[in-house]
mmCIF file of C-alpha atoms and ligand atoms in Angstrom:
data_model
loop_
_atom_site.group_PDB
_atom_site.id
_atom_site.type_symbol
_atom_site.label_atom_id
_atom_site.label_comp_id
_atom_site.label_asym_id
_atom_site.label_seq_id
_atom_site.Cartn_x
_atom_site.Cartn_y
_atom_site.Cartn_z
ATOM 1 C CA MET A 1 40.074 -5.284 91.018
ATOM 2 C CA THR A 2 37.894 -4.294 88.249
ATOM 3 C CA THR A 3 37.506 -6.487 85.312
ATOM 4 C CA VAL A 4 36.998 -4.714 82.087
ATOM 5 C CA SER A 5 35.106 -6.614 79.561
ATOM 6 C CA LEU A 6 36.476 -6.096 76.056
ATOM 7 C CA LEU A 7 34.496 -6.472 72.858
ATOM 8 C CA ALA A 8 35.277 -9.713 71.277
ATOM 9 C CA ALA A 9 37.773 -9.250 68.469
ATOM 10 C CA THR A 10 36.423 -9.788 64.958
ATOM 11 C CA PRO A 11 37.363 -13.282 63.921
ATOM 12 C CA ALA A 12 40.000 -13.264 61.224
ATOM 13 C CA SER A 13 37.712 -15.399 59.056
ATOM 14 C CA ALA A 14 34.825 -12.845 58.920
ATOM 15 C CA ALA A 15 35.128 -10.276 56.092
ATOM 16 C CA PRO A 16 34.166 -6.679 56.843
ATOM 17 C CA PRO A 17 30.917 -5.514 55.177
ATOM 18 C CA ARG A 18 31.606 -4.479 51.588
ATOM 19 C CA ALA A 19 29.607 -3.564 48.545
ATOM 20 C CA ASP A 20 29.866 -5.862 45.519
ATOM 21 C CA LEU A 21 28.434 -4.570 42.264
ATOM 22 C CA VAL A 22 27.704 -7.240 39.670
ATOM 23 C CA VAL A 23 27.086 -6.198 36.074
ATOM 24 C CA GLY A 24 25.570 -8.155 33.222
ATOM 25 C CA ALA A 25 25.080 -7.169 29.568
ATOM 26 C CA SER A 26 22.906 -8.685 26.863
ATOM 27 C CA LEU A 27 22.068 -7.715 23.289
ATOM 28 C CA ALA A 28 18.893 -7.919 21.245
ATOM 29 C CA PRO A 29 19.099 -8.686 18.437
ATOM 30 C CA THR A 30 22.315 -10.695 18.528
ATOM 31 C CA GLU A 31 22.780 -10.705 14.756
ATOM 32 C CA VAL A 32 23.107 -7.867 12.292
ATOM 33 C CA PRO A 33 23.190 -7.938 8.459
ATOM 34 C CA ASP A 34 26.585 -7.347 6.887
ATOM 35 C CA THR A 35 25.165 -4.175 5.337
ATOM 36 C CA GLY A 36 24.721 -2.785 8.842
ATOM 37 C CA GLY A 37 21.752 -2.291 11.123
ATOM 38 C CA SER A 38 21.085 -1.775 14.783
ATOM 39 C CA SER A 39 20.851 -3.535 18.122
ATOM 40 C CA ALA A 40 20.393 -2.569 21.770
ATOM 41 C CA VAL A 41 22.343 -3.432 24.883
ATOM 42 C CA THR A 42 20.563 -4.083 28.169
ATOM 43 C CA VAL A 43 22.617 -3.712 31.346
ATOM 44 C CA ASP A 44 21.570 -5.385 34.590
ATOM 45 C CA LEU A 45 23.285 -4.159 37.733
ATOM 46 C CA THR A 46 22.955 -5.502 41.290
ATOM 47 C CA ASN A 47 24.755 -4.832 44.523
ATOM 48 C CA SER A 48 25.174 -8.343 45.880
ATOM 49 C CA GLY A 49 27.409 -7.152 48.672
ATOM 50 C CA THR A 50 26.617 -6.549 52.329
ATOM 51 C CA ARG A 51 26.925 -2.812 52.317
ATOM 52 C CA ALA A 52 25.696 0.082 50.151
ATOM 53 C CA SER A 53 27.845 1.125 47.247
ATOM 54 C CA GLN A 54 28.979 4.639 46.566
ATOM 55 C CA ASP A 55 27.768 6.601 43.512
ATOM 56 C CA ILE A 56 27.883 4.346 40.479
ATOM 57 C CA THR A 57 29.448 4.992 37.085
ATOM 58 C CA LEU A 58 28.834 2.665 34.158
ATOM 59 C CA VAL A 59 30.907 2.918 30.998
ATOM 60 C CA LEU A 60 29.608 1.208 27.853
ATOM 61 C CA SER A 61 32.120 0.822 25.035
ATOM 62 C CA LEU A 62 31.408 -0.338 21.491
ATOM 63 C CA SER A 63 33.629 -1.795 18.788
ATOM 64 C CA SER A 64 34.605 0.626 16.078
ATOM 65 C CA GLY A 65 31.980 1.118 13.375
ATOM 66 C CA THR A 66 29.151 1.330 15.890
ATOM 67 C CA TRP A 67 27.527 4.322 17.492
ATOM 68 C CA PHE A 68 24.947 5.228 20.047
ATOM 69 C CA THR A 69 21.708 6.495 18.600
ATOM 70 C CA ASP A 70 19.463 9.178 19.940
ATOM 71 C CA GLY A 71 15.792 9.541 20.723
ATOM 72 C CA PHE A 72 15.201 6.708 23.183
ATOM 73 C CA VAL A 73 14.068 6.729 26.792
ATOM 74 C CA ILE A 74 16.062 5.430 29.760
ATOM 75 C CA PRO A 75 14.797 4.951 33.331
ATOM 76 C CA PRO A 76 14.862 8.206 35.321
ATOM 77 C CA SER A 77 17.150 6.597 37.919
ATOM 78 C CA TRP A 78 19.899 6.595 35.291
ATOM 79 C CA SER A 79 21.636 9.546 33.656
ATOM 80 C CA CYS A 80 23.791 9.090 30.550
ATOM 81 C CA THR A 81 25.987 11.064 28.208
ATOM 82 C CA TYR A 82 26.863 9.666 24.798
ATOM 83 C CA GLY A 83 30.133 9.942 22.980
ATOM 84 C CA ASP A 84 32.476 7.232 21.763
ATOM 85 C CA SER A 85 31.339 5.549 24.970
ATOM 86 C CA ALA A 86 28.118 5.912 26.888
ATOM 87 C CA ILE A 87 28.827 7.066 30.415
ATOM 88 C CA CYS A 88 25.944 6.526 32.802
ATOM 89 C CA THR A 89 25.575 7.322 36.463
ATOM 90 C CA HIS A 90 23.290 6.009 39.155
ATOM 91 C CA ALA A 91 22.787 6.713 42.847
ATOM 92 C CA PRO A 92 24.321 4.279 45.350
ATOM 93 C CA LEU A 93 22.676 0.865 45.535
ATOM 94 C CA ALA A 94 21.853 -0.572 48.941
ATOM 95 C CA ALA A 95 23.056 -4.042 49.810
ATOM 96 C CA GLY A 96 21.024 -6.501 47.749
ATOM 97 C CA GLU A 97 19.455 -3.760 45.617
ATOM 98 C CA ALA A 98 19.164 -4.023 41.819
ATOM 99 C CA ALA A 99 19.190 -1.020 39.490
ATOM 100 C CA GLU A 100 16.436 -0.639 36.918
ATOM 101 C CA PRO A 101 17.618 -2.398 33.756
ATOM 102 C CA LEU A 102 19.207 0.087 31.373
ATOM 103 C CA ARG A 103 18.558 -0.427 27.637
ATOM 104 C CA ILE A 104 20.526 1.609 25.115
ATOM 105 C CA PRO A 105 20.136 1.177 21.338
ATOM 106 C CA PHE A 106 23.077 1.607 19.012
ATOM 107 C CA GLY A 107 23.743 1.655 15.295
ATOM 108 C CA VAL A 108 26.023 -0.826 13.586
ATOM 109 C CA GLY A 109 27.906 -0.089 10.390
ATOM 110 C CA ALA A 110 28.553 -2.524 7.577
ATOM 111 C CA GLY A 111 30.913 -5.379 8.386
ATOM 112 C CA THR A 112 32.167 -8.786 7.366
ATOM 113 C CA VAL A 113 29.990 -11.882 7.732
ATOM 114 C CA GLY A 114 31.211 -13.867 10.756
ATOM 115 C CA ASP A 115 32.852 -10.916 12.497
ATOM 116 C CA ASP A 116 31.616 -9.873 15.920
ATOM 117 C CA VAL A 117 30.755 -6.492 17.361
ATOM 118 C CA VAL A 118 31.591 -6.400 21.066
ATOM 119 C CA VAL A 119 29.910 -4.266 23.699
ATOM 120 C CA THR A 120 31.738 -3.874 27.001
ATOM 121 C CA ALA A 121 30.139 -2.646 30.223
ATOM 122 C CA VAL A 122 32.372 -1.632 33.148
ATOM 123 C CA VAL A 123 30.890 -0.491 36.451
ATOM 124 C CA SER A 124 32.519 1.183 39.443
ATOM 125 C CA GLY A 125 31.064 2.337 42.747
ATOM 126 C CA GLY A 126 33.641 2.622 45.486
ATOM 127 C CA ALA A 127 35.342 -0.077 47.500
ATOM 128 C CA GLU A 128 34.083 -3.551 46.760
ATOM 129 C CA SER A 129 34.778 -7.046 47.910
ATOM 130 C CA SER A 130 35.382 -8.061 44.308
ATOM 131 C CA THR A 131 35.880 -6.229 41.038
ATOM 132 C CA ALA A 132 36.161 -9.388 38.957
ATOM 133 C CA ASN A 133 32.434 -9.172 38.273
ATOM 134 C CA ASN A 134 32.450 -5.476 37.340
ATOM 135 C CA THR A 135 32.937 -6.045 33.638
ATOM 136 C CA ALA A 136 30.520 -7.690 31.218
ATOM 137 C CA GLN A 137 30.680 -8.209 27.502
ATOM 138 C CA ALA A 138 28.127 -9.140 24.887
ATOM 139 C CA SER A 139 28.648 -9.625 21.188
ATOM 140 C CA LEU A 140 26.753 -9.262 17.969
ATOM 141 C CA ARG A 141 27.527 -11.324 14.886
ATOM 142 C CA TYR A 142 27.449 -10.168 11.294
ATOM 143 C CA ILE A 143 25.270 -12.427 9.148
ATOM 144 C CA PRO A 144 24.582 -12.204 5.402
ATOM 145 C CA GLY A 145 22.077 -9.417 4.721
ATOM 146 C CA THR A 146 18.972 -10.265 2.717
ATOM 147 C CA VAL A 147 16.869 -8.438 0.159
ATOM 148 C CA ASP A 148 13.409 -9.702 -0.755
ATOM 149 C CA LEU A 149 11.240 -7.425 -2.830
ATOM 150 C CA HIS A 150 7.649 -8.305 -3.547
ATOM 151 C CA PHE A 151 4.406 -6.728 -4.642
ATOM 152 C CA LEU A 152 1.905 -6.037 -1.877
ATOM 153 C CA SER A 153 -1.154 -6.633 -4.095
ATOM 154 C CA GLU A 154 -2.452 -10.074 -4.999
ATOM 155 C CA SER A 155 -2.818 -11.213 -8.574
ATOM 156 C CA ARG A 156 -6.439 -11.126 -9.706
ATOM 157 C CA GLU A 157 -8.821 -12.139 -12.448
ATOM 158 C CA GLU A 158 -11.400 -10.036 -14.258
ATOM 159 C CA GLN A 159 -13.993 -10.440 -16.974
ATOM 160 C CA GLN A 160 -14.140 -7.561 -19.390
ATOM 161 C CA ILE A 161 -15.222 -6.539 -22.861
ATOM 162 C CA ASN A 162 -13.420 -4.598 -25.526
ATOM 163 C CA GLY A 163 -13.228 -0.936 -24.605
ATOM 164 C CA GLU A 164 -12.834 -1.492 -20.873
ATOM 165 C CA VAL A 165 -9.665 -0.642 -18.962
ATOM 166 C CA THR A 166 -7.722 -3.209 -16.959
ATOM 167 C CA GLY A 167 -4.571 -2.709 -14.967
ATOM 168 C CA LEU A 168 -2.049 -3.477 -12.270
ATOM 169 C CA SER A 169 -1.939 -1.452 -9.077
ATOM 170 C CA SER A 170 0.398 -2.179 -6.191
ATOM 171 C CA TYR A 171 3.245 -1.175 -3.939
ATOM 172 C CA VAL A 172 6.597 -2.946 -3.652
ATOM 173 C CA ILE A 173 8.079 -3.719 -0.217
ATOM 174 C CA ASN A 174 11.558 -4.833 0.813
ATOM 175 C CA ASP A 175 11.009 -7.657 3.317
ATOM 176 C CA GLY A 176 14.737 -8.285 3.702
ATOM 177 C CA THR A 177 17.257 -7.015 6.240
ATOM 178 C CA SER A 178 19.399 -4.996 3.827
ATOM 179 C CA PRO A 179 18.716 -2.139 1.417
ATOM 180 C CA SER A 180 17.844 -3.097 -2.155
ATOM 181 C CA GLY A 181 19.346 -1.593 -5.271
ATOM 182 C CA ASP A 182 17.247 0.398 -7.734
ATOM 183 C CA LEU A 183 13.934 -1.274 -8.611
ATOM 184 C CA THR A 184 12.834 -2.098 -12.141
ATOM 185 C CA VAL A 185 9.355 -3.249 -13.144
ATOM 186 C CA THR A 186 8.607 -4.330 -16.687
ATOM 187 C CA VAL A 187 5.125 -4.981 -18.084
ATOM 188 C CA PRO A 188 4.779 -6.282 -21.644
ATOM 189 C CA LEU A 189 1.725 -4.959 -23.476
ATOM 190 C CA PRO A 190 -0.375 -8.071 -24.153
ATOM 191 C CA ALA A 191 -2.037 -8.738 -27.500
ATOM 192 C CA GLY A 192 -5.625 -7.510 -27.465
ATOM 193 C CA THR A 193 -4.800 -4.388 -25.461
ATOM 194 C CA VAL A 194 -3.527 -0.872 -26.034
ATOM 195 C CA ARG A 195 -1.696 1.400 -23.614
ATOM 196 C CA TYR A 196 -3.990 3.465 -21.422
ATOM 197 C CA SER A 197 -1.885 5.051 -18.632
ATOM 198 C CA GLU A 198 0.998 4.606 -16.212
ATOM 199 C CA THR A 199 2.217 5.964 -12.876
ATOM 200 C CA THR A 200 3.808 9.392 -12.932
ATOM 201 C CA GLU A 201 4.839 9.823 -9.268
ATOM 202 C CA GLY A 202 7.578 7.994 -7.382
ATOM 203 C CA TRP A 203 8.307 5.773 -10.348
ATOM 204 C CA ALA A 204 9.866 6.744 -13.657
ATOM 205 C CA CYS A 205 7.806 4.864 -16.258
ATOM 206 C CA ASP A 206 8.395 4.743 -19.998
ATOM 207 C CA PHE A 207 6.393 2.991 -22.658
ATOM 208 C CA GLY A 208 8.058 1.834 -25.849
ATOM 209 C CA ASP A 209 8.358 -0.803 -28.542
ATOM 210 C CA ASP A 210 11.157 -2.766 -26.866
ATOM 211 C CA LEU A 211 11.174 -1.687 -23.223
ATOM 212 C CA ALA A 212 9.661 -4.840 -21.692
ATOM 213 C CA ALA A 213 12.405 -7.432 -22.227
ATOM 214 C CA GLY A 214 12.543 -6.483 -25.914
ATOM 215 C CA GLN A 215 8.757 -6.484 -26.268
ATOM 216 C CA PRO A 216 6.419 -3.498 -26.508
ATOM 217 C CA GLY A 217 5.435 -2.392 -23.044
ATOM 218 C CA TRP A 218 6.345 -0.454 -19.951
ATOM 219 C CA ARG A 219 9.604 -0.154 -18.056
ATOM 220 C CA CYS A 220 9.473 1.611 -14.688
ATOM 221 C CA THR A 221 12.257 2.341 -12.206
ATOM 222 C CA HIS A 222 12.233 3.373 -8.556
ATOM 223 C CA ALA A 223 14.845 4.352 -5.977
ATOM 224 C CA PRO A 224 16.260 1.652 -3.608
ATOM 225 C CA LEU A 225 14.155 0.494 -0.661
ATOM 226 C CA ARG A 226 15.450 0.178 2.888
ATOM 227 C CA PRO A 227 14.481 -2.914 4.893
ATOM 228 C CA GLY A 228 10.724 -2.749 5.534
ATOM 229 C CA GLU A 229 10.224 0.235 3.253
ATOM 230 C CA ASN A 230 7.365 0.496 0.726
ATOM 231 C CA SER A 231 7.748 1.964 -2.740
ATOM 232 C CA ALA A 232 5.445 4.578 -4.182
ATOM 233 C CA GLY A 233 2.324 3.071 -5.723
ATOM 234 C CA ILE A 234 2.738 1.737 -9.236
ATOM 235 C CA ASP A 235 -0.235 1.744 -11.623
ATOM 236 C CA ILE A 236 -0.217 0.456 -15.168
ATOM 237 C CA ALA A 237 -3.424 0.440 -17.201
ATOM 238 C CA ALA A 238 -4.359 -0.915 -20.624
ATOM 239 C CA THR A 239 -7.568 -0.811 -22.642
ATOM 240 C CA ILE A 240 -8.962 -4.090 -23.949
ATOM 241 C CA SER A 241 -9.041 -3.552 -27.703
ATOM 242 C CA GLY A 242 -9.400 -5.875 -30.660
ATOM 243 C CA ALA A 243 -9.747 -8.960 -28.439
ATOM 244 C CA GLU A 244 -12.083 -11.840 -29.211
ATOM 245 C CA PRO A 245 -14.625 -13.236 -26.765
ATOM 246 C CA GLY A 246 -12.948 -16.083 -24.871
ATOM 247 C CA ASP A 247 -9.484 -14.595 -25.159
ATOM 248 C CA VAL A 248 -7.477 -14.696 -21.940
ATOM 249 C CA ILE A 249 -5.206 -11.682 -21.561
ATOM 250 C CA ASP A 250 -2.461 -11.580 -18.942
ATOM 251 C CA LEU A 251 -1.064 -8.236 -17.885
ATOM 252 C CA THR A 252 2.039 -9.231 -15.914
ATOM 253 C CA ALA A 253 4.510 -7.056 -14.043
ATOM 254 C CA THR A 254 7.970 -8.453 -13.279
ATOM 255 C CA LEU A 255 10.049 -6.876 -10.538
ATOM 256 C CA SER A 256 13.834 -6.909 -10.261
ATOM 257 C CA THR A 257 16.643 -5.120 -8.492
ATOM 258 C CA THR A 258 20.392 -4.883 -8.847
ATOM 259 C CA THR A 259 21.077 -6.696 -5.539
ATOM 260 C CA PRO A 260 20.637 -10.485 -5.105
ATOM 261 C CA GLU A 261 17.303 -11.520 -3.621
ATOM 262 C CA THR A 262 16.520 -14.424 -1.328
ATOM 263 C CA ASN A 263 13.229 -15.155 -3.104
ATOM 264 C CA LEU A 264 12.436 -14.519 -6.752
ATOM 265 C CA ASP A 265 9.141 -16.461 -6.751
ATOM 266 C CA ASN A 266 7.224 -13.431 -5.482
ATOM 267 C CA ASN A 267 8.471 -10.953 -8.090
ATOM 268 C CA THR A 268 5.503 -11.028 -10.429
ATOM 269 C CA LEU A 269 2.012 -9.555 -10.264
ATOM 270 C CA ARG A 270 -0.662 -10.476 -12.769
ATOM 271 C CA THR A 271 -4.114 -9.352 -13.776
ATOM 272 C CA ARG A 272 -5.817 -11.973 -15.971
ATOM 273 C CA VAL A 273 -8.697 -10.764 -18.100
ATOM 274 C CA THR A 274 -11.131 -13.150 -19.728
ATOM 275 C CA VAL A 275 -12.760 -11.349 -22.629
ATOM 276 C CA LEU A 276 -16.537 -11.574 -22.717
ATOM 277 C CA GLN A 277 -18.915 -11.307 -25.619
ATOM 278 C CA PRO A 278 -20.558 -7.929 -25.101
ATOM 279 C CA ALA A 279 -24.246 -7.106 -24.975
ATOM 280 C CA THR A 280 -25.771 -4.081 -26.663
ATOM 281 C CA VAL A 281 -28.264 -1.544 -25.418
ATOM 282 C CA ARG A 282 -29.741 0.792 -27.975
ATOM 283 C CA GLY A 283 -32.829 2.876 -28.566
ATOM 284 C CA THR A 284 -34.230 6.230 -29.580
ATOM 285 C CA VAL A 285 -35.301 9.369 -27.779
ATOM 286 C CA TRP A 286 -38.282 10.191 -30.006
ATOM 287 C CA VAL A 287 -40.287 13.413 -30.102
ATOM 288 C CA ASP A 288 -44.084 13.162 -29.885
ATOM 289 C CA SER A 289 -44.553 15.978 -32.395
ATOM 290 C CA ASP A 290 -48.350 15.712 -32.621
ATOM 291 C CA ARG A 291 -48.664 15.149 -28.894
ATOM 292 C CA ASP A 292 -50.999 12.219 -29.234
ATOM 293 C CA GLY A 293 -48.985 10.188 -26.720
ATOM 294 C CA VAL A 294 -47.874 7.539 -29.189
ATOM 295 C CA ARG A 295 -44.881 7.200 -31.475
ATOM 296 C CA ASP A 296 -45.844 7.763 -35.097
ATOM 297 C CA ALA A 297 -43.674 6.524 -37.922
ATOM 298 C CA ASP A 298 -42.742 9.997 -39.111
ATOM 299 C CA GLU A 299 -41.838 11.390 -35.691
ATOM 300 C CA PRO A 300 -38.172 12.427 -35.378
ATOM 301 C CA GLY A 301 -35.571 11.796 -32.731
ATOM 302 C CA ALA A 302 -34.438 14.506 -30.305
ATOM 303 C CA PRO A 303 -31.038 16.085 -31.035
ATOM 304 C CA PRO A 304 -28.020 15.423 -28.826
ATOM 305 C CA GLY A 305 -26.433 18.311 -26.943
ATOM 306 C CA GLU A 306 -27.073 21.054 -24.424
ATOM 307 C CA GLN A 307 -30.564 21.635 -25.793
ATOM 308 C CA GLY A 308 -31.617 18.062 -26.248
ATOM 309 C CA ILE A 309 -30.216 14.726 -25.127
ATOM 310 C CA TYR A 310 -27.443 15.716 -22.722
ATOM 311 C CA GLN A 311 -26.343 12.182 -21.799
ATOM 312 C CA ILE A 312 -27.535 8.596 -21.755
ATOM 313 C CA THR A 313 -25.928 6.041 -19.447
ATOM 314 C CA VAL A 314 -26.441 2.318 -19.128
ATOM 315 C CA GLY A 315 -25.612 1.287 -15.565
ATOM 316 C CA GLY A 316 -25.867 -1.535 -13.115
ATOM 317 C CA GLN A 317 -23.861 -3.915 -10.943
ATOM 318 C CA GLY A 318 -21.446 -1.170 -9.981
ATOM 319 C CA PHE A 319 -20.305 -0.352 -13.493
ATOM 320 C CA GLY A 320 -21.790 0.849 -16.729
ATOM 321 C CA ALA A 321 -21.226 2.682 -19.910
ATOM 322 C CA VAL A 322 -21.931 6.096 -21.341
ATOM 323 C CA ALA A 323 -23.915 5.622 -24.544
ATOM 324 C CA THR A 324 -22.958 7.072 -27.882
ATOM 325 C CA VAL A 325 -25.807 9.402 -28.926
ATOM 326 C CA ASN A 326 -26.338 10.038 -32.608
ATOM 327 C CA ALA A 327 -27.729 13.088 -34.415
ATOM 328 C CA ASP A 328 -31.024 11.313 -35.105
ATOM 329 C CA GLY A 329 -31.732 10.687 -31.403
ATOM 330 C CA THR A 330 -30.638 7.073 -31.459
ATOM 331 C CA TYR A 331 -28.071 5.756 -29.008
ATOM 332 C CA THR A 332 -25.902 2.680 -28.493
ATOM 333 C CA ALA A 333 -23.973 1.327 -25.535
ATOM 334 C CA THR A 334 -21.848 -1.818 -25.368
ATOM 335 C CA VAL A 335 -21.772 -3.514 -21.981
ATOM 336 C CA ARG A 336 -20.698 -6.731 -20.264
ATOM 337 C CA PRO A 337 -23.423 -9.348 -19.870
ATOM 338 C CA GLY A 338 -25.451 -8.307 -16.843
ATOM 339 C CA THR A 339 -28.442 -6.428 -15.479
ATOM 340 C CA TYR A 340 -28.844 -2.779 -16.361
ATOM 341 C CA GLN A 341 -31.148 0.195 -16.691
ATOM 342 C CA THR A 342 -30.918 3.058 -19.140
ATOM 343 C CA GLU A 343 -30.807 6.542 -17.633
ATOM 344 C CA PHE A 344 -31.682 9.532 -19.821
ATOM 345 C CA TYR A 345 -30.624 13.118 -19.086
ATOM 346 C CA ILE A 346 -32.371 15.598 -21.380
ATOM 347 C CA ARG A 347 -32.639 19.374 -21.325
ATOM 348 C CA ASP A 348 -34.996 22.166 -22.361
ATOM 349 C CA PRO A 349 -36.914 22.530 -24.529
ATOM 350 C CA TYR A 350 -37.609 18.779 -24.168
ATOM 351 C CA SER A 351 -39.568 16.989 -21.455
ATOM 352 C CA PHE A 352 -40.403 13.350 -20.828
ATOM 353 C CA ILE A 353 -43.877 12.017 -21.447
ATOM 354 C CA SER A 354 -45.690 8.886 -20.381
ATOM 355 C CA SER A 355 -46.433 6.714 -23.399
ATOM 356 C CA PRO A 356 -46.921 3.044 -24.246
ATOM 357 C CA ASP A 357 -44.096 3.594 -26.745
ATOM 358 C CA SER A 358 -41.667 4.820 -24.063
ATOM 359 C CA ASP A 359 -39.656 2.457 -21.846
ATOM 360 C CA VAL A 360 -39.117 5.198 -19.271
ATOM 361 C CA VAL A 361 -40.837 4.000 -16.077
ATOM 362 C CA TYR A 362 -39.874 6.956 -13.902
ATOM 363 C CA TYR A 363 -39.089 10.545 -14.784
ATOM 364 C CA LEU A 364 -38.596 13.973 -13.235
ATOM 365 C CA ASN A 365 -39.230 16.963 -15.500
ATOM 366 C CA GLN A 366 -38.620 19.461 -12.679
ATOM 367 C CA THR A 367 -35.243 18.623 -11.164
ATOM 368 C CA GLY A 368 -34.382 22.183 -10.158
ATOM 369 C CA GLY A 369 -31.443 22.097 -12.549
ATOM 370 C CA TYR A 370 -30.855 21.803 -16.253
ATOM 371 C CA ASN A 371 -31.340 18.090 -16.472
ATOM 372 C CA LYS A 372 -34.582 16.242 -16.714
ATOM 373 C CA TYR A 373 -34.125 12.678 -15.624
ATOM 374 C CA GLY A 374 -35.791 9.517 -16.795
ATOM 375 C CA ARG A 375 -34.952 5.854 -16.372
ATOM 376 C CA SER A 376 -36.060 2.475 -17.629
ATOM 377 C CA ASP A 377 -36.746 -0.681 -15.672
ATOM 378 C CA TYR A 378 -33.887 -3.106 -15.149
ATOM 379 C CA PHE A 379 -33.234 -5.655 -17.873
ATOM 380 C CA THR A 380 -30.782 -8.548 -18.091
ATOM 381 C CA LEU A 381 -28.651 -9.314 -21.129
ATOM 382 C CA ALA A 382 -26.439 -12.285 -21.967
ATOM 383 C CA GLY A 383 -23.437 -11.940 -24.247
ATOM 384 C CA GLY A 384 -24.546 -11.159 -27.788
ATOM 385 C CA GLU A 385 -28.030 -10.066 -26.726
ATOM 386 C CA GLU A 386 -29.475 -6.670 -27.401
ATOM 387 C CA ALA A 387 -32.039 -4.529 -25.606
ATOM 388 C CA VAL A 388 -33.985 -1.720 -27.269
ATOM 389 C CA VAL A 389 -34.919 0.951 -24.728
ATOM 390 C CA ASP A 390 -36.740 4.064 -26.005
ATOM 391 C CA ALA A 391 -37.814 7.319 -24.380
ATOM 392 C CA GLY A 392 -40.664 9.567 -25.531
ATOM 393 C CA VAL A 393 -40.369 13.346 -25.128
ATOM 394 C CA ILE A 394 -42.202 16.452 -26.210
ATOM 395 C CA ARG A 395 -40.728 19.759 -27.298
ATOM 396 C CA TYR A 396 -42.129 23.013 -25.960
HETATM 397 CA CA1 CA B 1 31.945 -6.256 42.104
HETATM 398 CA CA1 CA B 2 11.418 -11.209 -4.111
HETATM 399 CA CA1 CA B 3 -47.249 10.969 -31.824
#
């Protein structure tokens, strides 16, 4: 008798090998302003079963008022099409294998504070030991949107004299999470100044007698800003005029919008000018008519113009002034207290000479161009002081 050995029967308690896909979904961010915004869902998928799955299909569904956006990259192991739902496919996962995490951004429309947007992920991939873990949900909560406009420049202080130009120059940014309304910036014209200029691009600026909260000044408007968006540059400039030394002049811009803001403390930008007593630089470009190398009492000044004194500048410390040249060859420049030199640009038929009566310490009569150039030494002036700086020339 032959005994046939049979394979042991599978015990009733041992389950056959089965795949078991497990899906998880998370959102970042998990809050969105009530004016709308965006988020992204990340799907994690693992086969925690004991056998490979079949081909996998993942369906991502969004609440109404949300939509999948374009232009992002997903792992090459996934393939998706986007409609009302995102439908993504993936090759079978071996037992214990995890898919590359799949991150898909989406847009969120405006909603009501406290409401939730729900994202649902459902995965399928053939027979499984359990499908209870094939669905995952994540939600996004509407929170109050914020608008916070502020100037990007810092307030600053300057020291200037009458005749100089001061100003405000900045951009406005929306640091909130929601779009602003239209922007308005007002700048009253302070006493001791006159209008010089204002921005013409990106902003619509007007200047008038009652435009700055009923005061003379500027009123500028700009289109709304999205969250994180910068405005066009705004520039407002005024000339210091009729001010007294010691006066403190504030040029202040105030920013507002039609939507509520979370912070109004950062809506001003100021340039503060302390007015200085000016110093004066003056002198004469005199003609050595008898060519004896000294300045005689009856010797005239050179004429201003293309055939004489073309320009005289008083410069130093990164700024300076163009002198006013008079018909008799004298000139005057008004400057801040500081250290300067006078630079003379003259033209044919005049040339510089060396003379004990000339303060020109360096000159070039052959410059290769029209101008002949001469300059004085540096000199330092306090407020109210005056320097007399002369240049001797001859006429051919
Ligand atoms: Ca499952
Ligand atoms: Ca603000
Ligand atoms: Ca002379």
